[in-house]
Amino acid sequence: MRRRQLVGAGLALACAAPFTVHSQDFPDRPIKIVQGFAAGGNADTIARVVSTEMSKGLGQPFVVEAQTGAGGTIAAATVARAKPDGYTLLLATGGHAVAGALYGKLGYQTVSDFQMISTITYFPFLLVVRADSPYRSLTELLAAARADARSLSYGSAGIGSTHHLAGELLVKSAKVELLHVPYRGDAASVTALLGGEVPLIVAPPTAVMANIKAGKLKALATTGAQRWAAMPELPTVAEQGVAGYDVRSWAGFMAPAGTPRPVVERLRAETLKALQVPGVRARLEDMGGEARASTPEEMTAMVSSELKKWTAVVNEAQIPKQ
């Protein structure tokens, strides 16, 4: 019996040894980052900017691959099924938690099928009206909505987008009625606002800043809990009477669940180093974001909280499961 136990223990160690050595040697080949949106878009750019810097410390190149469709869930499913060795990562965005709340059958679990590595950046959305709008503040717009229920609408980048759910959370939190008008992407919603089709849109800074600077559009509020550094004079939604309102999109790295902790820590350390490089921080700020790393545990808690928040919004707004 003693001999059998020793043989069994030896086999277990032999099986574990290659994985341990692999973790110590990581990385010894290129690393792939999968992201779920169009090449050249925000997610793609974030992945490339940060990974280019990370490759210097890791000594291996990164390959960024776009697997578009279904709100980023195709890319997420690919990574969830990948070998948990640190060579296939997901550049996840705020839509990851939204998709978990909105889609009935994903083929993966939003939190437990992933090993979080670190957040990269956070950025708010803006509530924007035309420059000639009669509403000078969000407080005035919400007062008008309360005075005449369903008299006002807001546009977003589409049904089930984070923009849409940010609007529905505003409706819920401010106890007003606003009609949602979905468009196909940010560019279409901005065009609709400029053309007077809707009085208000929810949009990321990158989609509206050019028109704000040109004097064609006006921001009424930023959706984050704190004021946005790029527009410090712009009050938050919470400051205008909607207590507790906080919506920020984010981006961060995830790996498949079961990725060895030494590999996770190596990737996290290089992410943190990259985010301390002035050029990387400046590039993220140009995109409207704030560079911010996290521990794996902090990121797990954040994604779990976001999933819970958006599930409640989807259920209360009775948004059909996709």
mmCIF file of N, CA and C in Angstrom, residues 57-136:
data_model
loop_
_atom_site.group_PDB
_atom_site.id
_atom_site.type_symbol
_atom_site.label_atom_id
_atom_site.label_comp_id
_atom_site.label_asym_id
_atom_site.label_seq_id
_atom_site.Cartn_x
_atom_site.Cartn_y
_atom_site.Cartn_z
ATOM 1 N N GLY A 57 8.535 44.302 -21.611
ATOM 2 C CA GLY A 57 8.912 43.617 -20.381
ATOM 3 C C GLY A 57 8.802 42.112 -20.468
ATOM 4 N N LEU A 58 7.860 41.628 -21.271
ATOM 5 C CA LEU A 58 7.642 40.193 -21.378
ATOM 6 C C LEU A 58 8.550 39.536 -22.412
ATOM 7 N N GLY A 59 9.095 40.338 -23.318
ATOM 8 C CA GLY A 59 9.996 39.784 -24.319
ATOM 9 C C GLY A 59 9.322 38.986 -25.405
ATOM 10 N N GLN A 60 8.027 39.136 -25.540
ATOM 11 C CA GLN A 60 7.272 38.448 -26.578
ATOM 12 C C GLN A 60 6.249 39.409 -27.180
ATOM 13 N N PRO A 61 5.959 39.262 -28.465
ATOM 14 C CA PRO A 61 4.958 40.138 -29.087
ATOM 15 C C PRO A 61 3.539 39.724 -28.717
ATOM 16 N N PHE A 62 2.615 40.665 -28.874
ATOM 17 C CA PHE A 62 1.186 40.393 -28.716
ATOM 18 C C PHE A 62 0.525 40.478 -30.085
ATOM 19 N N VAL A 63 -0.455 39.631 -30.282
ATOM 20 C CA VAL A 63 -1.267 39.664 -31.501
ATOM 21 C C VAL A 63 -2.692 39.994 -31.074
ATOM 22 N N VAL A 64 -3.238 41.086 -31.580
ATOM 23 C CA VAL A 64 -4.604 41.488 -31.231
ATOM 24 C C VAL A 64 -5.540 41.015 -32.349
ATOM 25 N N GLU A 65 -6.545 40.261 -31.969
ATOM 26 C CA GLU A 65 -7.463 39.665 -32.935
ATOM 27 C C GLU A 65 -8.893 40.126 -32.649
ATOM 28 N N ALA A 66 -9.581 40.651 -33.652
ATOM 29 C CA ALA A 66 -10.975 41.066 -33.512
ATOM 30 C C ALA A 66 -11.894 39.902 -33.871
ATOM 31 N N GLN A 67 -12.764 39.545 -32.946
ATOM 32 C CA GLN A 67 -13.824 38.570 -33.220
ATOM 33 C C GLN A 67 -15.140 39.276 -32.927
ATOM 34 N N THR A 68 -15.665 39.956 -33.925
ATOM 35 C CA THR A 68 -16.797 40.851 -33.721
ATOM 36 C C THR A 68 -18.124 40.108 -33.703
ATOM 37 N N GLY A 69 -19.119 40.790 -33.139
ATOM 38 C CA GLY A 69 -20.481 40.274 -33.164
ATOM 39 C C GLY A 69 -21.040 40.003 -31.793
ATOM 40 N N ALA A 70 -22.378 40.148 -31.698
ATOM 41 C CA ALA A 70 -23.132 39.810 -30.487
ATOM 42 C C ALA A 70 -22.600 40.517 -29.256
ATOM 43 N N GLY A 71 -22.270 41.805 -29.407
ATOM 44 C CA GLY A 71 -21.882 42.609 -28.258
ATOM 45 C C GLY A 71 -20.632 42.154 -27.549
ATOM 46 N N GLY A 72 -19.718 41.537 -28.289
ATOM 47 C CA GLY A 72 -18.475 41.087 -27.682
ATOM 48 C C GLY A 72 -18.521 39.682 -27.120
ATOM 49 N N THR A 73 -19.680 39.019 -27.205
ATOM 50 C CA THR A 73 -19.815 37.698 -26.577
ATOM 51 C C THR A 73 -19.124 36.592 -27.367
ATOM 52 N N ILE A 74 -18.953 36.787 -28.670
ATOM 53 C CA ILE A 74 -18.238 35.780 -29.461
ATOM 54 C C ILE A 74 -16.785 35.720 -29.025
ATOM 55 N N ALA A 75 -16.180 36.882 -28.853
ATOM 56 C CA ALA A 75 -14.797 36.938 -28.378
ATOM 57 C C ALA A 75 -14.676 36.350 -26.979
ATOM 58 N N ALA A 76 -15.611 36.693 -26.105
ATOM 59 C CA ALA A 76 -15.572 36.189 -24.732
ATOM 60 C C ALA A 76 -15.695 34.668 -24.698
ATOM 61 N N ALA A 77 -16.565 34.118 -25.536
ATOM 62 C CA ALA A 77 -16.733 32.666 -25.573
ATOM 63 C C ALA A 77 -15.460 31.979 -26.047
ATOM 64 N N THR A 78 -14.777 32.572 -27.006
ATOM 65 C CA THR A 78 -13.511 32.008 -27.496
ATOM 66 C C THR A 78 -12.492 31.914 -26.371
ATOM 67 N N VAL A 79 -12.372 32.973 -25.591
ATOM 68 C CA VAL A 79 -11.381 32.983 -24.517
ATOM 69 C C VAL A 79 -11.796 32.058 -23.382
ATOM 70 N N ALA A 80 -13.081 31.999 -23.069
ATOM 71 C CA ALA A 80 -13.550 31.113 -22.000
ATOM 72 C C ALA A 80 -13.211 29.654 -22.301
ATOM 73 N N ARG A 81 -13.186 29.293 -23.588
ATOM 74 C CA ARG A 81 -12.912 27.905 -23.986
ATOM 75 C C ARG A 81 -11.426 27.642 -24.245
ATOM 76 N N ALA A 82 -10.601 28.691 -24.205
ATOM 77 C CA ALA A 82 -9.186 28.545 -24.526
ATOM 78 C C ALA A 82 -8.426 27.833 -23.404
ATOM 79 N N LYS A 83 -7.254 27.318 -23.749
ATOM 80 C CA LYS A 83 -6.398 26.678 -22.757
ATOM 81 C C LYS A 83 -5.964 27.716 -21.720
ATOM 82 N N PRO A 84 -6.076 27.399 -20.436
ATOM 83 C CA PRO A 84 -5.743 28.388 -19.388
ATOM 84 C C PRO A 84 -4.249 28.462 -19.118
ATOM 85 N N ASP A 85 -3.510 28.965 -20.095
ATOM 86 C CA ASP A 85 -2.059 29.010 -19.955
ATOM 87 C C ASP A 85 -1.488 30.425 -20.087
ATOM 88 N N GLY A 86 -2.368 31.421 -20.233
ATOM 89 C CA GLY A 86 -1.909 32.803 -20.314
ATOM 90 C C GLY A 86 -1.593 33.278 -21.712
ATOM 91 N N TYR A 87 -1.750 32.407 -22.711
ATOM 92 C CA TYR A 87 -1.420 32.794 -24.081
ATOM 93 C C TYR A 87 -2.633 33.255 -24.887
ATOM 94 N N THR A 88 -3.814 33.195 -24.289
ATOM 95 C CA THR A 88 -5.022 33.733 -24.923
ATOM 96 C C THR A 88 -5.747 34.577 -23.888
ATOM 97 N N LEU A 89 -5.836 35.879 -24.147
ATOM 98 C CA LEU A 89 -6.457 36.820 -23.221
ATOM 99 C C LEU A 89 -7.652 37.492 -23.878
ATOM 100 N N LEU A 90 -8.540 38.010 -23.052
ATOM 101 C CA LEU A 90 -9.680 38.792 -23.520
ATOM 102 C C LEU A 90 -9.486 40.243 -23.118
ATOM 103 N N LEU A 91 -9.630 41.147 -24.078
ATOM 104 C CA LEU A 91 -9.746 42.560 -23.730
ATOM 105 C C LEU A 91 -11.235 42.797 -23.536
ATOM 106 N N ALA A 92 -11.670 42.728 -22.289
ATOM 107 C CA ALA A 92 -13.091 42.879 -21.963
ATOM 108 C C ALA A 92 -13.414 44.346 -21.732
ATOM 109 N N THR A 93 -14.658 44.709 -22.012
ATOM 110 C CA THR A 93 -15.133 46.075 -21.779
ATOM 111 C C THR A 93 -16.363 46.041 -20.887
ATOM 112 N N GLY A 94 -16.902 47.217 -20.599
ATOM 113 C CA GLY A 94 -18.104 47.288 -19.778
ATOM 114 C C GLY A 94 -19.252 46.474 -20.347
ATOM 115 N N GLY A 95 -19.251 46.266 -21.655
ATOM 116 C CA GLY A 95 -20.290 45.460 -22.283
ATOM 117 C C GLY A 95 -20.268 44.013 -21.864
ATOM 118 N N HIS A 96 -19.154 43.549 -21.262
ATOM 119 C CA HIS A 96 -19.069 42.157 -20.811
ATOM 120 C C HIS A 96 -20.119 41.872 -19.738
ATOM 121 N N ALA A 97 -20.235 42.789 -18.771
ATOM 122 C CA ALA A 97 -21.235 42.615 -17.713
ATOM 123 C C ALA A 97 -22.641 42.865 -18.249
ATOM 124 N N VAL A 98 -22.781 43.821 -19.163
ATOM 125 C CA VAL A 98 -24.088 44.093 -19.771
ATOM 126 C C VAL A 98 -24.586 42.858 -20.514
ATOM 127 N N ALA A 99 -23.703 42.218 -21.273
ATOM 128 C CA ALA A 99 -24.088 41.020 -22.015
ATOM 129 C C ALA A 99 -24.524 39.905 -21.077
ATOM 130 N N GLY A 100 -23.832 39.797 -19.938
ATOM 131 C CA GLY A 100 -24.218 38.784 -18.966
ATOM 132 C C GLY A 100 -25.620 38.990 -18.441
ATOM 133 N N ALA A 101 -26.042 40.254 -18.358
ATOM 134 C CA ALA A 101 -27.391 40.567 -17.888
ATOM 135 C C ALA A 101 -28.429 40.421 -18.992
ATOM 136 N N LEU A 102 -28.005 40.625 -20.227
ATOM 137 C CA LEU A 102 -28.956 40.761 -21.331
ATOM 138 C C LEU A 102 -29.171 39.492 -22.139
ATOM 139 N N TYR A 103 -28.127 38.691 -22.286
ATOM 140 C CA TYR A 103 -28.222 37.519 -23.146
ATOM 141 C C TYR A 103 -28.647 36.293 -22.354
ATOM 142 N N GLY A 104 -29.618 35.581 -22.880
ATOM 143 C CA GLY A 104 -30.145 34.419 -22.185
ATOM 144 C C GLY A 104 -29.190 33.239 -22.180
ATOM 145 N N LYS A 105 -28.557 32.969 -23.312
ATOM 146 C CA LYS A 105 -27.667 31.817 -23.440
ATOM 147 C C LYS A 105 -26.343 32.282 -24.045
ATOM 148 N N LEU A 106 -25.324 32.321 -23.214
ATOM 149 C CA LEU A 106 -24.023 32.783 -23.661
ATOM 150 C C LEU A 106 -23.037 31.654 -23.937
ATOM 151 N N GLY A 107 -23.233 30.533 -23.288
ATOM 152 C CA GLY A 107 -22.270 29.450 -23.412
ATOM 153 C C GLY A 107 -21.098 29.595 -22.460
ATOM 154 N N TYR A 108 -21.125 30.595 -21.608
ATOM 155 C CA TYR A 108 -20.098 30.792 -20.591
ATOM 156 C C TYR A 108 -20.689 31.596 -19.449
ATOM 157 N N GLN A 109 -20.039 31.550 -18.292
ATOM 158 C CA GLN A 109 -20.436 32.327 -17.130
ATOM 159 C C GLN A 109 -19.610 33.620 -17.104
ATOM 160 N N THR A 110 -20.297 34.729 -16.918
ATOM 161 C CA THR A 110 -19.667 36.045 -17.036
ATOM 162 C C THR A 110 -18.477 36.231 -16.103
ATOM 163 N N VAL A 111 -18.558 35.685 -14.910
ATOM 164 C CA VAL A 111 -17.489 35.864 -13.922
ATOM 165 C C VAL A 111 -16.684 34.580 -13.718
ATOM 166 N N SER A 112 -17.340 33.491 -13.411
ATOM 167 C CA SER A 112 -16.619 32.295 -12.969
ATOM 168 C C SER A 112 -15.832 31.585 -14.059
ATOM 169 N N ASP A 113 -16.143 31.830 -15.319
ATOM 170 C CA ASP A 113 -15.387 31.185 -16.398
ATOM 171 C C ASP A 113 -14.155 31.986 -16.810
ATOM 172 N N PHE A 114 -13.850 33.032 -16.059
ATOM 173 C CA PHE A 114 -12.695 33.866 -16.381
ATOM 174 C C PHE A 114 -11.833 34.101 -15.151
ATOM 175 N N GLN A 115 -10.552 34.230 -15.400
ATOM 176 C CA GLN A 115 -9.602 34.671 -14.379
ATOM 177 C C GLN A 115 -9.283 36.133 -14.668
ATOM 178 N N MET A 116 -9.740 37.025 -13.801
ATOM 179 C CA MET A 116 -9.465 38.434 -13.997
ATOM 180 C C MET A 116 -7.966 38.708 -13.771
ATOM 181 N N ILE A 117 -7.435 39.628 -14.567
ATOM 182 C CA ILE A 117 -6.024 40.001 -14.437
ATOM 183 C C ILE A 117 -5.903 41.417 -13.884
ATOM 184 N N SER A 118 -6.425 42.396 -14.613
ATOM 185 C CA SER A 118 -6.388 43.784 -14.148
ATOM 186 C C SER A 118 -7.283 44.640 -15.023
ATOM 187 N N THR A 119 -7.864 45.648 -14.417
ATOM 188 C CA THR A 119 -8.507 46.680 -15.222
ATOM 189 C C THR A 119 -7.412 47.533 -15.866
ATOM 190 N N ILE A 120 -7.784 48.242 -16.920
ATOM 191 C CA ILE A 120 -6.845 49.089 -17.654
ATOM 192 C C ILE A 120 -7.288 50.548 -17.602
ATOM 193 N N THR A 121 -8.560 50.774 -17.902
ATOM 194 C CA THR A 121 -9.047 52.145 -17.983
ATOM 195 C C THR A 121 -10.522 52.200 -17.651
ATOM 196 N N TYR A 122 -10.940 53.337 -17.148
ATOM 197 C CA TYR A 122 -12.354 53.642 -16.928
ATOM 198 C C TYR A 122 -12.671 54.927 -17.684
ATOM 199 N N PHE A 123 -13.873 55.014 -18.221
ATOM 200 C CA PHE A 123 -14.290 56.294 -18.790
ATOM 201 C C PHE A 123 -15.797 56.444 -18.640
ATOM 202 N N PRO A 124 -16.261 57.674 -18.454
ATOM 203 C CA PRO A 124 -17.687 57.912 -18.262
ATOM 204 C C PRO A 124 -18.395 58.030 -19.602
ATOM 205 N N PHE A 125 -19.704 58.037 -19.547
ATOM 206 C CA PHE A 125 -20.513 58.469 -20.676
ATOM 207 C C PHE A 125 -20.926 59.913 -20.410
ATOM 208 N N LEU A 126 -21.384 60.579 -21.441
ATOM 209 C CA LEU A 126 -21.884 61.936 -21.310
ATOM 210 C C LEU A 126 -23.343 61.978 -21.725
ATOM 211 N N LEU A 127 -24.140 62.781 -21.037
ATOM 212 C CA LEU A 127 -25.517 63.074 -21.450
ATOM 213 C C LEU A 127 -25.454 64.375 -22.226
ATOM 214 N N VAL A 128 -25.833 64.300 -23.502
ATOM 215 C CA VAL A 128 -25.556 65.396 -24.430
ATOM 216 C C VAL A 128 -26.825 65.866 -25.125
ATOM 217 N N VAL A 129 -26.948 67.194 -25.289
ATOM 218 C CA VAL A 129 -28.059 67.804 -26.030
ATOM 219 C C VAL A 129 -27.465 68.719 -27.103
ATOM 220 N N ARG A 130 -28.314 69.243 -27.969
ATOM 221 C CA ARG A 130 -27.837 70.225 -28.944
ATOM 222 C C ARG A 130 -27.486 71.523 -28.232
ATOM 223 N N ALA A 131 -26.609 72.285 -28.853
ATOM 224 C CA ALA A 131 -26.182 73.546 -28.243
ATOM 225 C C ALA A 131 -27.344 74.504 -28.048
ATOM 226 N N ASP A 132 -28.363 74.419 -28.921
ATOM 227 C CA ASP A 132 -29.516 75.319 -28.812
ATOM 228 C C ASP A 132 -30.650 74.719 -27.992
ATOM 229 N N SER A 133 -30.379 73.653 -27.248
ATOM 230 C CA SER A 133 -31.403 73.022 -26.420
ATOM 231 C C SER A 133 -31.916 73.998 -25.362
ATOM 232 N N PRO A 134 -33.212 73.919 -25.038
ATOM 233 C CA PRO A 134 -33.746 74.780 -23.972
ATOM 234 C C PRO A 134 -33.282 74.340 -22.588
ATOM 235 N N TYR A 135 -32.702 73.139 -22.491
ATOM 236 C CA TYR A 135 -32.296 72.617 -21.180
ATOM 237 C C TYR A 135 -30.833 72.963 -20.920
ATOM 238 N N ARG A 136 -30.625 73.730 -19.871
ATOM 239 C CA ARG A 136 -29.278 74.159 -19.537
ATOM 240 C C ARG A 136 -28.597 73.226 -18.542
#
